[in-house]
Amino acid sequence: MAEVLLNFENLKNNYNYLNYLFGKRKASWGVVTKLLSGNDLYLRKILELNPNQILDSRIDSLMKVKSIDKTVETIYIRPPSLYEVDDIVEFSDISFNTEVSVVEKLNHFAKKKNKTHKVVLMSEMGDIREGIPIECLLKDFYKILKLSHISIVGIGANFYCLSGVLPTRDKFSELVSIKRDLESRLQHSISWVSAGSSKSIGLIESDTLPDGINHYRIGYSLFFGGLSEVDPLINGMSDKIFSISAEIIEIKCKSNRPYGSIGDHINYGGSLLFKEDTIPSVNAIRAIVNIGNSDAPYEHLEPVDKNVVIVGASSEMLVVTISGGNRYKVGDKIFFYSKYVSTRNAINSKYIKKVVV
């Protein structure tokens, strides 16, 4: 069986660096675990790092977190669906919200459970995903402040999640100003300005992030060491957290060039990577391994062995060529560094074993 492997030592080093970085700013931060899809083994390894907060968009994942460690603070970061508000009050200490009617439902269940549920209200700052329009914030805050079992602990915003709007100094300064204006008008203290995501770390490193942003939600940088997939690695962090191993199920010397009439497109998860006149008509050692695009899209994989080159993949098989003298045989494993999309797919696949190394 193919495996997705979590390098815990590299993960711990990344976590410690982020702890140092946010500690210098005296800011709080939490680990966003969406990537892990509620996997019990990987959640337990995250909790070994002793994070203050776990953030997720799946309530099932937060249920698992609470079953492992009731003391860790859990935060639900997607606007809640009405059917899950009862569970959110039960298993999430804080939730991010944009709809007054939903917060009223949260208040209803919090009252039934005799507990106070904390909320962060999300402001629309230009990326046009979730968020309350700025002109409606005062009205919505005022309504929610009247609810008996709800406590507003923060204001937040998303950047670079849907439309690619960047988290800039000006955007953050505007959000901090909105928070201060709301505090003045409502005579209510707002503890958090939660707008810091992995992409905002660049502003911290360049010392251009304005004061007032004091809560960070970090997933990508912890697991992949960068601000995003198109940015360079953060100095001092590793991108070698996840890898995938796949078993060779065929290895033979074959022509590099396909022969026969070539169609224009391959369906069902296949990839057509060649033009006949660009590939030399020579033989090569070609191996097939037991993963495919449905498990881990090949574009997001990088062979660890530099003598291995990915040719292409169909839904359930991936083909590579091997140079530099063939030392592989059927049953051997080939290892690939895995980026976000391939890691996400692999963790979600029941056909891939999850391992910690």
mmCIF file of C-alpha atoms in Angstrom, residues 102-331:
data_model
loop_
_atom_site.group_PDB
_atom_site.id
_atom_site.type_symbol
_atom_site.label_atom_id
_atom_site.label_comp_id
_atom_site.label_asym_id
_atom_site.label_seq_id
_atom_site.Cartn_x
_atom_site.Cartn_y
_atom_site.Cartn_z
ATOM 1 C CA VAL A 102 -26.784 31.949 12.805
ATOM 2 C CA VAL A 103 -25.314 33.608 15.903
ATOM 3 C CA GLU A 104 -28.838 33.758 17.320
ATOM 4 C CA LYS A 105 -29.045 29.973 16.858
ATOM 5 C CA LEU A 106 -25.678 29.571 18.566
ATOM 6 C CA ASN A 107 -27.026 31.661 21.425
ATOM 7 C CA HIS A 108 -30.092 29.402 21.661
ATOM 8 C CA PHE A 109 -28.018 26.246 22.088
ATOM 9 C CA ALA A 110 -25.481 27.946 24.353
ATOM 10 C CA LYS A 111 -28.337 28.977 26.631
ATOM 11 C CA LYS A 112 -29.672 25.390 26.671
ATOM 12 C CA LYS A 113 -26.204 24.152 27.662
ATOM 13 C CA ASN A 114 -25.758 26.971 30.198
ATOM 14 C CA LYS A 115 -22.497 28.133 28.622
ATOM 15 C CA THR A 116 -21.208 31.235 26.864
ATOM 16 C CA HIS A 117 -20.082 30.758 23.279
ATOM 17 C CA LYS A 118 -17.398 33.076 21.918
ATOM 18 C CA VAL A 119 -17.524 34.467 18.394
ATOM 19 C CA VAL A 120 -15.270 36.332 16.007
ATOM 20 C CA LEU A 121 -17.141 38.401 13.432
ATOM 21 C CA MET A 122 -15.552 38.411 9.999
ATOM 22 C CA SER A 123 -15.320 41.630 8.027
ATOM 23 C CA GLU A 124 -15.335 41.766 4.229
ATOM 24 C CA MET A 125 -12.014 43.370 3.252
ATOM 25 C CA GLY A 126 -11.932 42.780 -0.493
ATOM 26 C CA ASP A 127 -11.266 39.089 -1.118
ATOM 27 C CA ILE A 128 -15.078 38.677 -1.339
ATOM 28 C CA ARG A 129 -15.315 35.308 0.305
ATOM 29 C CA GLU A 130 -16.946 35.317 3.764
ATOM 30 C CA GLY A 131 -17.337 38.586 5.643
ATOM 31 C CA ILE A 132 -19.796 41.236 6.789
ATOM 32 C CA PRO A 133 -19.711 44.376 4.617
ATOM 33 C CA ILE A 134 -17.975 47.150 6.535
ATOM 34 C CA GLU A 135 -21.061 49.365 6.440
ATOM 35 C CA CYS A 136 -23.078 46.637 8.204
ATOM 36 C CA LEU A 137 -20.598 45.801 10.958
ATOM 37 C CA LEU A 138 -21.850 48.294 13.539
ATOM 38 C CA LYS A 139 -25.465 47.164 13.162
ATOM 39 C CA ASP A 140 -24.581 43.463 13.378
ATOM 40 C CA PHE A 141 -22.237 43.937 16.326
ATOM 41 C CA TYR A 142 -24.950 45.815 18.167
ATOM 42 C CA LYS A 143 -27.515 43.027 17.617
ATOM 43 C CA ILE A 144 -25.122 40.300 18.685
ATOM 44 C CA LEU A 145 -23.990 42.147 21.808
ATOM 45 C CA LYS A 146 -27.582 41.885 23.085
ATOM 46 C CA LEU A 147 -27.508 38.070 23.023
ATOM 47 C CA SER A 148 -27.329 36.587 26.495
ATOM 48 C CA HIS A 149 -24.965 33.674 25.908
ATOM 49 C CA ILE A 150 -22.693 35.036 23.189
ATOM 50 C CA SER A 151 -19.423 36.901 23.729
ATOM 51 C CA ILE A 152 -17.769 38.793 20.867
ATOM 52 C CA VAL A 153 -14.035 38.286 21.317
ATOM 53 C CA GLY A 154 -12.721 39.471 17.989
ATOM 54 C CA ILE A 155 -12.990 40.840 14.514
ATOM 55 C CA GLY A 156 -11.342 39.033 11.628
ATOM 56 C CA ALA A 157 -10.786 39.006 7.896
ATOM 57 C CA ASN A 158 -9.571 36.691 5.163
ATOM 58 C CA PHE A 159 -7.074 37.529 2.443
ATOM 59 C CA TYR A 160 -5.622 35.554 -0.466
ATOM 60 C CA CYS A 161 -8.209 32.786 -0.060
ATOM 61 C CA LEU A 162 -10.522 33.211 -3.057
ATOM 62 C CA SER A 163 -9.769 36.247 -5.182
ATOM 63 C CA GLY A 164 -6.057 36.593 -4.446
ATOM 64 C CA VAL A 165 -6.360 39.926 -2.607
ATOM 65 C CA LEU A 166 -3.122 40.323 -0.693
ATOM 66 C CA PRO A 167 -2.828 41.100 3.011
ATOM 67 C CA THR A 168 -1.072 44.465 2.831
ATOM 68 C CA ARG A 169 -0.097 46.985 5.480
ATOM 69 C CA ASP A 170 -2.904 49.273 4.277
ATOM 70 C CA LYS A 171 -5.517 46.488 4.515
ATOM 71 C CA PHE A 172 -4.407 45.551 8.004
ATOM 72 C CA SER A 173 -4.301 49.189 9.119
ATOM 73 C CA GLU A 174 -7.856 49.620 7.881
ATOM 74 C CA LEU A 175 -9.024 46.578 9.837
ATOM 75 C CA VAL A 176 -7.357 47.799 13.037
ATOM 76 C CA SER A 177 -9.031 51.199 12.553
ATOM 77 C CA ILE A 178 -12.418 49.495 12.094
ATOM 78 C CA LYS A 179 -11.881 47.586 15.345
ATOM 79 C CA ARG A 180 -11.025 50.759 17.261
ATOM 80 C CA ASP A 181 -14.012 52.615 15.828
ATOM 81 C CA LEU A 182 -16.352 49.767 16.832
ATOM 82 C CA GLU A 183 -14.922 49.737 20.341
ATOM 83 C CA SER A 184 -15.487 53.463 20.661
ATOM 84 C CA ARG A 185 -19.047 53.400 19.321
ATOM 85 C CA LEU A 186 -20.167 50.288 21.197
ATOM 86 C CA GLN A 187 -18.181 50.815 24.387
ATOM 87 C CA HIS A 188 -17.150 47.185 24.121
ATOM 88 C CA SER A 189 -13.605 45.838 24.171
ATOM 89 C CA ILE A 190 -12.629 43.608 21.225
ATOM 90 C CA SER A 191 -9.698 41.393 22.175
ATOM 91 C CA TRP A 192 -8.603 39.964 18.835
ATOM 92 C CA VAL A 193 -7.907 41.298 15.414
ATOM 93 C CA SER A 194 -7.600 37.947 13.640
ATOM 94 C CA ALA A 195 -6.333 38.595 10.152
ATOM 95 C CA GLY A 196 -2.977 36.938 10.208
ATOM 96 C CA SER A 197 -2.659 33.939 7.905
ATOM 97 C CA SER A 198 0.413 32.273 6.425
ATOM 98 C CA LYS A 199 0.584 34.929 3.713
ATOM 99 C CA SER A 200 0.901 37.683 6.349
ATOM 100 C CA ILE A 201 4.168 36.266 7.724
ATOM 101 C CA GLY A 202 6.019 38.158 4.995
ATOM 102 C CA LEU A 203 4.911 41.429 6.564
ATOM 103 C CA ILE A 204 6.189 40.268 9.943
ATOM 104 C CA GLU A 205 9.571 39.345 8.495
ATOM 105 C CA SER A 206 9.864 42.723 6.760
ATOM 106 C CA ASP A 207 8.631 44.498 9.909
ATOM 107 C CA THR A 208 5.862 46.248 7.972
ATOM 108 C CA LEU A 209 2.862 44.704 9.734
ATOM 109 C CA PRO A 210 0.989 47.413 11.673
ATOM 110 C CA ASP A 211 0.444 47.081 15.398
ATOM 111 C CA GLY A 212 -2.931 45.693 16.394
ATOM 112 C CA ILE A 213 -2.996 42.448 14.430
ATOM 113 C CA ASN A 214 -2.726 40.074 17.360
ATOM 114 C CA HIS A 215 -4.139 36.715 16.263
ATOM 115 C CA TYR A 216 -2.812 34.420 13.555
ATOM 116 C CA ARG A 217 -4.304 31.354 11.869
ATOM 117 C CA ILE A 218 -1.477 29.283 10.432
ATOM 118 C CA GLY A 219 -1.677 26.124 8.370
ATOM 119 C CA TYR A 220 0.258 26.332 5.116
ATOM 120 C CA SER A 221 3.459 27.774 6.579
ATOM 121 C CA LEU A 222 3.573 25.160 9.320
ATOM 122 C CA PHE A 223 3.143 22.226 6.939
ATOM 123 C CA PHE A 224 4.982 23.524 3.854
ATOM 124 C CA GLY A 225 7.397 26.165 5.122
ATOM 125 C CA GLY A 226 6.367 29.016 2.831
ATOM 126 C CA LEU A 227 3.847 31.831 2.588
ATOM 127 C CA SER A 228 2.072 30.086 -0.281
ATOM 128 C CA GLU A 229 2.876 27.629 -3.043
ATOM 129 C CA VAL A 230 4.161 30.418 -5.308
ATOM 130 C CA ASP A 231 6.403 32.018 -2.663
ATOM 131 C CA PRO A 232 9.922 30.979 -1.650
ATOM 132 C CA LEU A 233 10.636 29.039 1.504
ATOM 133 C CA ILE A 234 10.656 31.050 4.735
ATOM 134 C CA ASN A 235 14.220 31.283 6.035
ATOM 135 C CA GLY A 236 14.688 28.756 8.824
ATOM 136 C CA MET A 237 11.724 26.560 7.880
ATOM 137 C CA SER A 238 11.389 23.264 6.016
ATOM 138 C CA ASP A 239 9.138 22.234 3.151
ATOM 139 C CA LYS A 240 10.003 18.563 3.651
ATOM 140 C CA ILE A 241 7.176 17.724 6.058
ATOM 141 C CA PHE A 242 5.095 15.405 3.903
ATOM 142 C CA SER A 243 6.257 12.800 1.439
ATOM 143 C CA ILE A 244 4.560 9.946 -0.358
ATOM 144 C CA SER A 245 5.981 6.487 -0.979
ATOM 145 C CA ALA A 246 4.610 4.301 -3.758
ATOM 146 C CA GLU A 247 5.476 0.746 -4.717
ATOM 147 C CA ILE A 248 6.797 -0.215 -8.118
ATOM 148 C CA ILE A 249 4.311 -2.570 -9.764
ATOM 149 C CA GLU A 250 6.056 -2.724 -13.158
ATOM 150 C CA ILE A 251 9.557 -1.840 -14.327
ATOM 151 C CA LYS A 252 10.679 -2.432 -17.899
ATOM 152 C CA CYS A 253 12.780 -1.006 -20.681
ATOM 153 C CA LYS A 254 10.401 0.653 -23.124
ATOM 154 C CA SER A 255 10.360 3.281 -25.825
ATOM 155 C CA ASN A 256 10.126 6.837 -24.571
ATOM 156 C CA ARG A 257 7.901 7.649 -27.517
ATOM 157 C CA PRO A 258 4.385 6.193 -27.746
ATOM 158 C CA TYR A 259 3.508 4.563 -31.058
ATOM 159 C CA GLY A 260 0.200 4.442 -32.857
ATOM 160 C CA SER A 261 -2.330 7.137 -33.629
ATOM 161 C CA ILE A 262 -2.325 9.691 -30.805
ATOM 162 C CA GLY A 263 -5.557 11.258 -29.648
ATOM 163 C CA ASP A 264 -5.926 14.862 -28.567
ATOM 164 C CA HIS A 265 -7.097 14.201 -25.026
ATOM 165 C CA ILE A 266 -7.082 11.521 -22.350
ATOM 166 C CA ASN A 267 -10.101 11.283 -20.069
ATOM 167 C CA TYR A 268 -10.572 9.628 -16.681
ATOM 168 C CA GLY A 269 -7.665 11.282 -14.916
ATOM 169 C CA GLY A 270 -5.001 10.642 -17.532
ATOM 170 C CA SER A 271 -2.312 13.125 -18.521
ATOM 171 C CA LEU A 272 -0.904 13.721 -21.978
ATOM 172 C CA LEU A 273 2.536 15.247 -21.441
ATOM 173 C CA PHE A 274 4.200 14.778 -24.806
ATOM 174 C CA LYS A 275 4.257 15.835 -28.392
ATOM 175 C CA GLU A 276 5.592 13.120 -30.617
ATOM 176 C CA ASP A 277 8.195 15.311 -32.323
ATOM 177 C CA THR A 278 9.682 16.521 -29.027
ATOM 178 C CA ILE A 279 10.577 13.117 -27.530
ATOM 179 C CA PRO A 280 13.634 11.208 -28.759
ATOM 180 C CA SER A 281 12.855 7.732 -30.011
ATOM 181 C CA VAL A 282 15.053 5.917 -27.507
ATOM 182 C CA ASN A 283 14.408 3.255 -24.943
ATOM 183 C CA ALA A 284 14.368 4.017 -21.216
ATOM 184 C CA ILE A 285 13.748 2.305 -17.920
ATOM 185 C CA ARG A 286 10.113 3.055 -17.148
ATOM 186 C CA ALA A 287 8.461 2.179 -13.865
ATOM 187 C CA ILE A 288 4.820 2.270 -12.800
ATOM 188 C CA VAL A 289 3.955 2.883 -9.155
ATOM 189 C CA ASN A 290 0.701 2.247 -7.319
ATOM 190 C CA ILE A 291 -0.642 5.765 -7.009
ATOM 191 C CA GLY A 292 -2.398 7.980 -9.541
ATOM 192 C CA ASN A 293 -4.043 11.329 -9.978
ATOM 193 C CA SER A 294 -7.000 10.339 -7.820
ATOM 194 C CA ASP A 295 -4.591 9.745 -4.924
ATOM 195 C CA ALA A 296 -2.041 12.508 -5.449
ATOM 196 C CA PRO A 297 -2.003 14.640 -8.621
ATOM 197 C CA TYR A 298 1.435 14.225 -10.182
ATOM 198 C CA GLU A 299 1.946 17.961 -10.795
ATOM 199 C CA HIS A 300 2.272 18.372 -7.025
ATOM 200 C CA LEU A 301 4.846 15.624 -6.526
ATOM 201 C CA GLU A 302 8.640 15.840 -6.731
ATOM 202 C CA PRO A 303 10.739 12.667 -6.795
ATOM 203 C CA VAL A 304 13.267 12.519 -3.963
ATOM 204 C CA ASP A 305 15.685 10.616 -6.206
ATOM 205 C CA LYS A 306 16.947 13.053 -8.842
ATOM 206 C CA ASN A 307 17.384 10.145 -11.270
ATOM 207 C CA VAL A 308 13.624 9.635 -11.269
ATOM 208 C CA VAL A 309 11.474 11.793 -13.566
ATOM 209 C CA ILE A 310 7.682 11.774 -13.652
ATOM 210 C CA VAL A 311 6.321 11.045 -17.142
ATOM 211 C CA GLY A 312 2.616 11.247 -16.384
ATOM 212 C CA ALA A 313 -0.241 9.615 -14.574
ATOM 213 C CA SER A 314 -3.683 8.126 -15.010
ATOM 214 C CA SER A 315 -6.240 7.926 -12.242
ATOM 215 C CA GLU A 316 -4.558 5.002 -10.430
ATOM 216 C CA MET A 317 -1.045 4.651 -11.862
ATOM 217 C CA LEU A 318 1.938 6.979 -12.129
ATOM 218 C CA VAL A 319 4.758 6.441 -14.645
ATOM 219 C CA VAL A 320 8.367 7.515 -14.159
ATOM 220 C CA THR A 321 11.613 7.081 -16.038
ATOM 221 C CA ILE A 322 14.777 6.091 -14.206
ATOM 222 C CA SER A 323 18.282 7.109 -15.292
ATOM 223 C CA GLY A 324 21.763 6.838 -13.792
ATOM 224 C CA GLY A 325 21.792 3.060 -13.657
ATOM 225 C CA ASN A 326 18.731 1.154 -12.561
ATOM 226 C CA ARG A 327 18.893 -0.110 -8.983
ATOM 227 C CA TYR A 328 15.120 -0.550 -8.608
ATOM 228 C CA LYS A 329 13.003 -3.706 -8.901
ATOM 229 C CA VAL A 330 9.332 -4.619 -8.555
ATOM 230 C CA GLY A 331 8.242 -4.154 -4.953
#
